[in-house]
Short mmCIF file of C-alpha atoms and ligand atoms in Angstrom, two decimals:
data_model
loop_
_atom_site.label_atom_id
_atom_site.label_comp_id
_atom_site.label_asym_id
_atom_site.label_seq_id
_atom_site.Cartn_x
_atom_site.Cartn_y
_atom_site.Cartn_z
CA UNK A 176 -131.43 -59.36 137.12
CA UNK A 177 -128.00 -58.19 135.91
CA UNK A 178 -125.27 -57.84 138.52
CA UNK A 179 -122.72 -55.07 138.36
CA UNK A 180 -119.59 -54.29 140.33
CA UNK A 181 -118.42 -50.68 140.64
CA UNK A 182 -115.08 -49.50 142.01
CA UNK A 183 -115.08 -45.89 143.22
CA UNK A 184 -118.77 -46.25 144.06
CA UNK A 185 -118.75 -43.41 146.61
CA UNK A 186 -117.04 -40.98 144.20
CA UNK A 187 -118.81 -38.45 142.00
CA UNK A 188 -119.28 -40.80 139.04
CA UNK A 189 -119.85 -43.95 141.09
CA UNK A 190 -122.81 -42.37 142.85
CA UNK A 191 -124.48 -41.26 139.60
CA UNK A 192 -123.78 -44.58 137.89
CA UNK A 193 -125.24 -46.50 140.85
CA UNK A 194 -128.46 -44.50 140.68
CA UNK A 195 -128.64 -45.00 136.92
CA UNK A 196 -128.11 -48.77 137.11
CA UNK A 197 -130.50 -49.27 140.03
CA UNK A 198 -133.17 -47.46 138.02
CA UNK A 199 -132.48 -49.88 135.16
CA UNK A 200 -133.09 -52.81 137.49
CA UNK A 201 -129.49 -53.90 138.10
CA UNK A 202 -128.22 -55.36 141.34
CA UNK A 203 -125.32 -53.06 142.25
CA UNK A 204 -122.26 -54.02 144.28
CA UNK A 205 -119.83 -51.24 145.14
CA UNK A 206 -116.31 -51.42 146.52
CA UNK A 207 -115.47 -48.99 149.33
CA UNK A 208 -112.25 -48.47 151.25
CA UNK A 209 -112.10 -48.44 154.99
CA UNK A 210 -111.46 -44.94 156.32
CA UNK A 211 -111.43 -43.53 159.82
CA UNK A 212 -114.24 -41.11 158.96
CA UNK A 213 -117.27 -41.95 156.84
CA UNK A 214 -117.10 -40.51 153.32
CA UNK A 215 -120.28 -41.91 151.82
CA UNK A 216 -122.41 -38.77 151.62
CA UNK A 217 -122.90 -39.26 147.86
CA UNK A 218 -124.42 -42.71 148.33
CA UNK A 219 -125.98 -42.39 151.77
CA UNK A 220 -129.39 -42.01 150.16
CA UNK A 221 -128.89 -45.43 148.52
CA UNK A 222 -127.25 -47.23 151.40
CA UNK A 223 -128.56 -45.66 154.58
CA UNK A 224 -127.65 -47.84 157.51
CA UNK A 225 -127.67 -51.40 158.64
CA UNK A 226 -131.45 -51.61 159.04
CA UNK A 227 -132.66 -49.70 156.01
CA UNK A 228 -130.75 -50.92 152.99
CA UNK A 229 -131.71 -50.64 149.36
CA UNK A 230 -132.42 -54.25 148.50
CA UNK A 231 -130.29 -54.14 145.34
CA UNK A 232 -127.40 -51.97 146.55
CA UNK A 233 -124.55 -53.58 148.45
CA UNK A 234 -121.14 -52.41 149.63
CA UNK A 235 -118.02 -54.50 150.04
CA UNK A 236 -114.72 -53.47 151.59
CA UNK A 237 -111.80 -53.67 149.19
CA UNK A 238 -108.99 -51.69 147.63
CA UNK A 239 -107.52 -51.42 144.14
CA UNK A 240 -104.07 -52.02 145.61
CA UNK A 241 -105.20 -55.31 147.19
CA UNK A 242 -105.63 -58.15 144.67
CA UNK A 243 -106.94 -60.59 147.24
CA UNK A 244 -109.85 -58.30 148.16
CA UNK A 245 -110.72 -57.77 144.48
CA UNK A 246 -110.60 -61.49 143.81
CA UNK A 247 -112.76 -62.28 146.86
CA UNK A 248 -115.41 -59.73 145.92
CA UNK A 249 -115.46 -60.75 142.26
CA UNK A 250 -115.81 -64.41 143.19
CA UNK A 251 -118.66 -63.62 145.58
CA UNK A 252 -120.55 -61.36 143.16
CA UNK A 253 -119.75 -62.94 139.76
CA UNK A 254 -120.87 -59.70 138.04
CA UNK A 255 -122.05 -59.30 134.46
CA UNK A 256 -120.57 -55.81 134.17
CA UNK A 257 -117.60 -54.28 135.99
CA UNK A 258 -117.04 -50.51 136.02
CA UNK A 259 -113.60 -49.38 137.16
CA UNK A 260 -114.19 -45.83 138.38
CA UNK A 261 -111.87 -46.03 141.39
CA UNK A 262 -108.76 -43.86 141.25
CA UNK A 263 -106.53 -41.37 142.98
CA UNK A 264 -108.13 -38.89 140.59
CA UNK A 265 -106.47 -35.59 141.52
CA UNK A 266 -103.84 -34.56 138.97
CA UNK A 267 -101.88 -32.21 141.25
CA UNK A 268 -101.87 -34.75 144.09
CA UNK A 269 -100.42 -37.32 141.69
CA UNK A 270 -97.21 -35.23 141.52
CA UNK A 271 -96.92 -35.64 145.28
CA UNK A 272 -97.89 -39.32 145.38
CA UNK A 273 -96.64 -40.60 142.00
CA UNK A 274 -95.94 -44.19 143.05
CA UNK A 275 -99.25 -44.60 144.85
CA UNK A 276 -101.12 -43.01 141.92
CA UNK A 277 -99.44 -45.47 139.53
CA UNK A 278 -100.36 -48.36 141.80
CA UNK A 279 -104.06 -47.46 142.09
CA UNK A 280 -104.70 -45.89 138.68
CA UNK A 281 -102.45 -48.08 136.55
CA UNK A 282 -102.00 -51.43 138.27
CA UNK A 283 -105.48 -51.28 139.81
CA UNK A 284 -107.03 -51.84 136.37
CA UNK A 285 -104.63 -54.71 135.70
CA UNK A 286 -105.54 -56.35 139.02
CA UNK A 287 -109.22 -56.26 138.10
CA UNK A 288 -108.91 -57.72 134.60
CA UNK A 289 -106.41 -60.32 135.75
CA UNK A 290 -108.86 -61.36 138.49
CA UNK A 291 -111.54 -61.63 135.79
CA UNK A 292 -109.26 -63.88 133.76
CA UNK A 293 -108.36 -66.13 136.69
CA UNK A 294 -112.04 -66.53 137.61
CA UNK A 295 -113.09 -67.13 134.00
CA UNK A 296 -115.11 -63.89 134.05
CA UNK A 297 -113.28 -62.67 130.95
CA UNK A 298 -115.57 -65.04 129.02
CA UNK A 299 -118.83 -63.84 130.55
CA UNK A 300 -118.45 -60.32 131.95
CA UNK A 301 -117.81 -56.88 130.47
CA UNK A 302 -115.25 -54.40 131.79
CA UNK A 303 -115.27 -50.60 131.68
CA UNK A 304 -112.16 -48.50 132.30
CA UNK A 305 -112.47 -44.79 133.16
CA UNK A 306 -109.83 -43.41 130.81
CA UNK A 307 -109.21 -39.70 130.67
CA UNK A 308 -108.52 -36.70 128.47
CA UNK A 309 -105.44 -36.17 130.68
CA UNK A 310 -103.77 -38.81 128.48
CA UNK A 311 -103.75 -36.21 125.65
CA UNK A 312 -101.92 -33.78 127.97
CA UNK A 313 -99.71 -31.60 125.79
CA UNK A 314 -102.12 -31.95 122.90
CA UNK A 315 -100.81 -32.64 119.41
CA UNK A 316 -104.09 -31.73 117.70
CA UNK A 317 -107.41 -30.04 118.50
CA UNK A 318 -110.04 -31.29 118.97
CA UNK A 319 -108.87 -34.65 120.29
CA UNK A 320 -110.51 -37.81 118.95
CA UNK A 321 -109.97 -41.57 119.43
CA UNK A 322 -106.98 -41.50 117.03
CA UNK A 323 -105.16 -38.51 118.53
CA UNK A 324 -101.72 -39.53 119.87
CA UNK A 325 -101.28 -39.37 123.64
CA UNK A 326 -98.82 -37.11 125.52
CA UNK A 327 -99.59 -37.31 129.26
CA UNK A 328 -98.24 -34.54 131.49
CA UNK A 329 -98.63 -35.93 135.01
CA UNK A 330 -98.09 -39.14 136.97
CA UNK A 331 -101.90 -39.43 136.92
CA UNK A 332 -102.01 -39.19 133.12
CA UNK A 333 -99.17 -41.69 132.71
CA UNK A 334 -100.78 -44.18 135.09
CA UNK A 335 -104.13 -43.89 133.30
CA UNK A 336 -102.38 -44.47 129.99
CA UNK A 337 -101.03 -47.77 131.31
CA UNK A 338 -104.54 -48.80 132.35
CA UNK A 339 -105.89 -47.75 128.95
CA UNK A 340 -103.35 -49.84 127.07
CA UNK A 341 -103.57 -52.90 129.31
CA UNK A 342 -107.33 -53.02 128.70
CA UNK A 343 -106.70 -52.81 124.94
CA UNK A 344 -104.05 -55.51 125.30
CA UNK A 345 -106.40 -57.90 127.14
CA UNK A 346 -109.01 -57.22 124.48
CA UNK A 347 -106.59 -58.27 121.76
CA UNK A 348 -104.81 -61.05 123.66
CA UNK A 349 -107.71 -62.76 125.45
CA UNK A 350 -110.83 -61.41 123.75
CA UNK A 351 -111.86 -59.52 126.91
CA UNK A 352 -114.89 -57.27 126.47
CA UNK A 353 -112.92 -54.26 127.71
CA UNK A 354 -114.08 -50.73 126.96
CA UNK A 355 -112.11 -47.51 127.49
CA UNK A 356 -114.27 -44.43 127.91
CA UNK A 357 -111.96 -41.47 127.31
CA UNK A 358 -113.84 -39.05 129.50
CA UNK A 359 -113.17 -35.32 129.34
CA UNK A 360 -113.67 -33.27 132.52
CA UNK A 361 -117.13 -33.73 133.95
CA UNK A 362 -118.47 -31.88 136.92
CA UNK A 363 -121.56 -31.71 139.11
CA UNK A 364 -122.72 -30.64 142.56
CA UNK A 365 -121.08 -33.88 143.77
CA UNK A 366 -117.62 -32.93 142.43
CA UNK A 367 -114.79 -33.24 144.99
CA UNK A 368 -114.15 -29.93 146.74
CA UNK A 369 -110.54 -29.52 145.56
CA UNK A 370 -111.29 -29.68 141.82
CA UNK A 371 -111.31 -26.24 140.30
CA UNK A 372 -115.01 -25.96 139.32
CA UNK A 373 -116.31 -26.98 142.74
CA UNK A 374 -113.67 -24.87 144.49
CA UNK A 375 -114.76 -21.78 142.55
CA UNK A 376 -118.50 -22.40 142.84
CA UNK A 377 -118.42 -23.25 146.53
CA UNK A 378 -115.82 -20.57 147.33
CA UNK A 379 -117.65 -17.71 145.61
CA UNK A 380 -120.98 -18.77 147.13
CA UNK A 381 -119.31 -18.54 150.54
CA UNK A 382 -117.87 -15.14 149.61
CA UNK A 383 -121.35 -13.97 148.55
CA UNK A 384 -122.81 -15.16 151.86
CA UNK A 385 -120.03 -13.46 153.85
CA UNK A 386 -118.55 -16.76 155.06
CA UNK A 387 -115.20 -16.43 153.27
CA UNK A 388 -113.09 -13.50 151.99
CA UNK A 389 -111.25 -14.78 148.91
CA UNK A 390 -110.76 -17.81 146.68
CA UNK A 391 -107.10 -18.62 145.97
CA UNK A 392 -106.31 -20.27 142.66
CA UNK A 393 -103.43 -21.37 140.43
CA UNK A 394 -103.52 -21.06 136.63
CA UNK A 395 -106.52 -19.11 135.33
CA UNK A 396 -105.70 -19.60 131.64
CA UNK A 397 -106.01 -23.41 131.45
CA UNK A 398 -108.91 -24.46 129.25
CA UNK A 399 -111.07 -27.50 129.82
CA UNK A 400 -113.95 -29.22 128.03
CA UNK A 401 -116.34 -29.34 130.98
CA UNK A 402 -119.45 -31.56 130.80
CA UNK A 403 -122.09 -32.74 133.27
CA UNK A 404 -121.16 -35.94 135.13
CA UNK A 405 -124.69 -37.32 135.37
CA UNK A 406 -125.15 -37.55 131.61
CA UNK A 407 -121.63 -38.92 131.08
CA UNK A 408 -122.61 -42.00 133.08
CA UNK A 409 -125.34 -42.80 130.58
CA UNK A 410 -122.68 -42.75 127.83
CA UNK A 411 -120.54 -45.12 129.89
CA UNK A 412 -123.42 -47.58 130.21
CA UNK A 413 -124.24 -47.35 126.49
CA UNK A 414 -120.63 -48.32 125.63
CA UNK A 415 -121.11 -51.48 127.66
CA UNK A 416 -124.32 -52.42 125.80
CA UNK A 417 -122.65 -52.64 122.36
CA UNK A 418 -121.98 -55.93 120.58
CA UNK A 419 -118.25 -55.19 120.31
CA UNK A 420 -115.93 -53.53 122.83
CA UNK A 421 -114.32 -50.28 121.67
CA UNK A 422 -112.93 -46.95 122.91
CA UNK A 423 -115.00 -43.75 122.88
CA UNK A 424 -114.35 -40.07 123.54
CA UNK A 425 -117.00 -38.45 125.74
CA UNK A 426 -116.87 -34.66 125.62
CA UNK A 427 -118.92 -31.54 124.84
CA UNK A 428 -116.71 -30.22 122.02
CA UNK A 429 -116.51 -26.79 123.71
CA UNK A 430 -113.85 -25.50 126.03
CA UNK A 431 -113.56 -22.61 128.48
CA UNK A 432 -110.80 -21.21 130.66
CA UNK A 433 -110.74 -21.26 134.45
CA UNK A 434 -111.09 -17.45 134.20
CA UNK A 435 -114.32 -17.85 132.17
CA UNK A 436 -115.63 -20.32 134.74
CA UNK A 437 -115.07 -17.73 137.50
CA UNK A 438 -116.81 -15.04 135.44
CA UNK A 439 -119.83 -17.27 134.80
CA UNK A 440 -120.12 -18.15 138.50
CA UNK A 441 -120.02 -14.43 139.34
CA UNK A 442 -122.80 -13.75 136.81
CA UNK A 443 -124.94 -16.40 138.52
CA UNK A 444 -124.29 -14.82 141.92
CA UNK A 445 -124.90 -11.27 140.69
CA UNK A 446 -121.34 -10.28 141.57
CA UNK A 447 -119.81 -7.73 139.18
CA UNK A 448 -116.25 -8.85 138.93
CA UNK A 449 -113.40 -6.70 137.66
CA UNK A 450 -109.85 -7.88 137.05
CA UNK A 451 -106.99 -5.66 138.24
CA UNK A 452 -103.22 -5.96 137.91
CA UNK A 453 -101.24 -8.32 135.72
CA UNK A 454 -99.28 -11.58 135.84
CA UNK A 455 -99.27 -13.35 139.19
CA UNK A 456 -100.28 -10.08 140.88
CA UNK A 457 -103.65 -10.02 139.12
CA UNK A 458 -106.71 -9.98 141.39
CA UNK A 459 -110.45 -10.30 140.98
CA UNK A 460 -112.35 -7.50 142.71
CA UNK A 461 -116.03 -7.25 143.59
CA UNK A 462 -116.94 -3.90 142.01
CA UNK A 463 -119.69 -3.23 144.59
CA UNK A 464 -117.81 -4.04 147.79
CA UNK A 465 -114.33 -3.22 146.36
CA UNK A 466 -113.06 -6.35 148.11
CA UNK A 467 -110.53 -8.77 146.61
CA UNK A 468 -112.40 -12.01 146.03
CA UNK A 469 -109.98 -13.88 143.70
CA UNK A 470 -106.25 -14.15 144.42
CA UNK A 471 -103.50 -16.11 142.75
CA UNK A 472 -101.48 -18.57 144.81
CA UNK A 473 -98.50 -20.44 143.34
CA UNK A 474 -99.25 -23.34 145.67
CA UNK A 475 -101.87 -24.43 143.11
CA UNK A 476 -99.54 -24.37 140.09
CA UNK A 477 -98.51 -27.78 138.77
CA UNK A 478 -94.98 -28.89 137.82
CA UNK A 479 -96.33 -29.53 134.30
CA UNK A 480 -99.66 -28.19 133.09
CA UNK A 481 -102.21 -29.33 130.53
CA UNK A 482 -103.01 -26.02 128.83
CA UNK A 483 -106.02 -26.92 126.76
CA UNK A 484 -108.36 -29.84 126.08
CA UNK A 485 -111.29 -30.12 123.69
CA UNK A 486 -112.87 -33.42 122.70
CA UNK A 487 -114.56 -34.64 119.54
CA UNK A 488 -117.27 -37.10 120.58
CA UNK A 489 -118.72 -37.68 117.10
CA UNK A 490 -118.00 -41.43 117.31
CA UNK A 491 -120.15 -41.65 120.48
CA UNK A 492 -122.88 -39.70 118.73
CA UNK A 493 -122.80 -41.98 115.69
CA UNK A 494 -122.50 -45.36 117.41
CA UNK A 495 -124.03 -44.82 120.85
CA UNK A 496 -126.51 -42.16 119.75
CA UNK A 497 -125.23 -40.13 122.70
CA UNK A 498 -124.60 -36.43 122.83
CA UNK A 499 -124.38 -34.01 125.74
CA UNK A 500 -127.40 -31.84 126.53
CA UNK A 501 -126.16 -29.71 129.43
CA UNK A 502 -124.25 -26.64 128.21
CA UNK A 503 -121.40 -24.85 130.00
CA UNK A 504 -123.77 -22.13 131.26
CA UNK A 505 -126.30 -24.71 132.50
CA UNK A 506 -123.57 -26.66 134.26
CA UNK A 507 -122.43 -23.56 136.15
CA UNK A 508 -126.05 -22.72 137.00
CA UNK A 509 -126.62 -26.27 138.38
CA UNK A 510 -123.45 -26.18 140.50
CA UNK A 511 -123.93 -22.67 141.88
CA UNK A 512 -127.63 -23.31 142.54
CA UNK A 513 -126.79 -26.41 144.55
CA UNK A 514 -123.96 -24.75 146.50
CA UNK A 515 -126.15 -21.76 147.38
CA UNK A 516 -128.91 -24.01 148.70
CA UNK A 517 -126.68 -26.47 150.52
CA UNK A 518 -124.54 -23.79 152.19
CA UNK A 519 -127.56 -21.71 153.19
CA UNK A 520 -129.25 -24.82 154.55
CA UNK A 521 -126.12 -26.57 155.80
CA UNK A 522 -127.01 -29.36 158.14
CA UNK A 523 -130.39 -29.72 156.48
CA UNK A 524 -130.32 -33.25 155.01
CA UNK A 525 -132.86 -32.44 152.35
CA UNK A 526 -130.36 -30.31 150.47
CA UNK A 527 -127.35 -32.53 150.81
CA UNK A 528 -128.04 -34.56 147.70
CA UNK A 529 -128.92 -33.10 144.29
P1 NAP B 237 -113.63 -39.24 142.51
O1 NAP B 237 -114.87 -38.47 142.88
O2 NAP B 237 -112.31 -38.74 142.97
O3 NAP B 237 -113.84 -40.74 143.00
C1 NAP B 237 -112.78 -41.65 143.03
C2 NAP B 237 -113.24 -42.91 143.70
O4 NAP B 237 -112.15 -43.85 143.72
C3 NAP B 237 -113.66 -42.73 145.17
O5 NAP B 237 -114.77 -43.54 145.43
C4 NAP B 237 -112.44 -43.23 145.93
O6 NAP B 237 -112.72 -43.70 147.21
C5 NAP B 237 -112.02 -44.38 145.02
N1 NAP B 237 -110.64 -44.81 145.29
C6 NAP B 237 -109.54 -44.05 145.44
N2 NAP B 237 -108.47 -44.82 145.71
C7 NAP B 237 -108.90 -46.10 145.76
C8 NAP B 237 -108.31 -47.34 146.02
N3 NAP B 237 -107.00 -47.44 146.31
N4 NAP B 237 -109.06 -48.46 145.98
C9 NAP B 237 -110.38 -48.39 145.70
N5 NAP B 237 -111.03 -47.24 145.44
C10 NAP B 237 -110.30 -46.10 145.48
O7 NAP B 237 -113.53 -39.39 140.93
P2 NAP B 237 -114.66 -39.20 139.80
O8 NAP B 237 -114.66 -37.80 139.36
O9 NAP B 237 -115.91 -39.85 140.24
O10 NAP B 237 -114.01 -40.04 138.60
C11 NAP B 237 -114.31 -41.42 138.42
C12 NAP B 237 -113.24 -42.05 137.55
O11 NAP B 237 -113.19 -41.40 136.29
C13 NAP B 237 -111.83 -41.96 138.11
O12 NAP B 237 -111.15 -43.13 137.73
C14 NAP B 237 -111.23 -40.77 137.40
O13 NAP B 237 -109.82 -40.89 137.35
C15 NAP B 237 -111.89 -40.91 136.04
N6 NAP B 237 -112.08 -39.66 135.31
C16 NAP B 237 -112.72 -38.63 135.89
C17 NAP B 237 -112.94 -37.48 135.14
C18 NAP B 237 -113.69 -36.30 135.73
O14 NAP B 237 -113.63 -35.22 135.12
N7 NAP B 237 -114.41 -36.47 136.81
C19 NAP B 237 -112.51 -37.41 133.81
C20 NAP B 237 -111.87 -38.52 133.27
C21 NAP B 237 -111.67 -39.65 134.01
P3 NAP B 237 -112.44 -42.79 148.54
O15 NAP B 237 -113.65 -41.92 148.68
O16 NAP B 237 -112.27 -43.79 149.60
O17 NAP B 237 -111.20 -41.98 148.26
O1 F7E B 238 -108.03 -28.65 137.27
C1 F7E B 238 -106.45 -25.37 137.04
C2 F7E B 238 -105.55 -26.60 136.96
O2 F7E B 238 -108.07 -30.19 139.23
C3 F7E B 238 -108.50 -28.05 136.08
C4 F7E B 238 -109.81 -34.84 137.11
O3 F7E B 238 -111.16 -35.24 137.25
O4 F7E B 238 -110.19 -33.94 134.93
C5 F7E B 238 -109.74 -33.62 136.22
O5 F7E B 238 -108.39 -33.16 136.18
C6 F7E B 238 -107.58 -26.90 135.71
C7 F7E B 238 -106.09 -27.26 135.72
O6 F7E B 238 -109.05 -30.92 137.00
C8 F7E B 238 -106.70 -24.43 140.52
O7 F7E B 238 -104.19 -26.22 136.90
C9 F7E B 238 -106.30 -23.44 138.63
O8 F7E B 238 -105.47 -26.72 134.59
O9 F7E B 238 -110.26 -29.28 138.32
P1 F7E B 238 -108.89 -29.77 138.05
P2 F7E B 238 -108.01 -31.63 135.99
O10 F7E B 238 -106.62 -31.47 136.42
O11 F7E B 238 -108.37 -31.18 134.62
C10 F7E B 238 -109.46 -34.97 134.26
C11 F7E B 238 -110.09 -35.21 132.91
C12 F7E B 238 -109.31 -36.18 135.09
O12 F7E B 238 -109.24 -37.29 134.57
C13 F7E B 238 -109.00 -36.00 136.53
O13 F7E B 238 -109.33 -37.16 137.28
O14 F7E B 238 -107.73 -25.86 136.68
N1 F7E B 238 -106.53 -24.76 138.36
N2 F7E B 238 -106.40 -23.23 139.94
C14 F7E B 238 -106.78 -25.39 139.52
N3 F7E B 238 -107.09 -26.69 139.77
C15 F7E B 238 -107.33 -27.03 141.06
N4 F7E B 238 -107.67 -28.31 141.34
N5 F7E B 238 -107.24 -26.12 142.07
C16 F7E B 238 -106.93 -24.79 141.86
O15 F7E B 238 -106.86 -24.00 142.79
#
């Protein structure tokens, strides 16, 4: 039985990857941080409580800023595959916590691969780094592929670029099997609530149900290449099954603006939305109720923005035989469908996990 170690196991991607690897027969070890409130709702169905544990799913306390914990866990588990999904992953928050974001997102990766080297795991184990389209930032060409030069636009993007390059460096210097998956935005019902897709889907569902008046947003014109997180985790695993380590773009090849995302959510909720006004005074109105349901709030504007991202994942298609199946419209339908059910049935455990 193969053993795997996942950082960020209770995040969106960590939860899907854990399910995927357990189904493949792996023994999964996940690293969680201590927090004063429990934040394991995405993995509760895998790791219920002390007396009812999945026999192949284990959690260990650790932190990407704490080398000794990483070393201890790695030495205990001696994994075959390590997936570094842990990060302070919110771009806007990284402007407010730049040093911490660099520590976790940049140095965190270094701590892991250095621990592998010290324990001799660089000779036996494989390492995956969750790189990001945010490294392309102010894009120099469209679509972006594995050879597109980087131009990060946030402390998050800069920190992730360090991690990306240090993995490449260890590959060249020590022969580490280190893979960078350059993942474009991927979403799901399990997306964190302050990322724009989840905020819009959940917010407009609440508006529809009369639980909230408006959704306040920043820049509506930014365009993203939004894919479905669950299928991106299969791509990540496939990268780790290759003979040689390499870097791969994972994307849909299509992009849409935040405005289009709002419009598609409204279509799913049978809300006829009309836009009124211009510039920062523009508002989204529900044509039936005449109520303002979308407002702009400068609080959500970033000091530097990434205007547009669109990925070319033809290398992944050719070498990994991977391509996305879930379209933009399907993704919105999945997210809105889940939010409708879970908010209508809030408190009902059955609907808490998709
Ligand atoms: P997420 O939902 O925000 O999950 C992040 C995970 O990292 C959480 O489990 C979090 O634990 C953990 N974490 C945060 N700080 C940590 C620390 N100091 N030590 C250990 N763990 C820590 O992110 P995601 O969407 O699943 O993304 C997974 C990875 O892919 C991240 O590295 C992200 O930067 C990268 N990525 C994501 C996307 C995307 O569109 N989703 C695209 C490209 C790359 P807590 O719950 O305790 O905070
Ligand atoms: O913003 C705009 C915002 O926070 C998307 C992370 O997973 O993907 C994610 O980073 C766009 C930006 O994701 C609001 O300005 C407007 O242009 O959902 P987001 P992100 O910044 O693209 C990359 C690939 C990662 O690697 C990251 O870890 O939407 N936007 N209004 C807003 N964004 C937020 N969050 N909130 C708003 O109110």
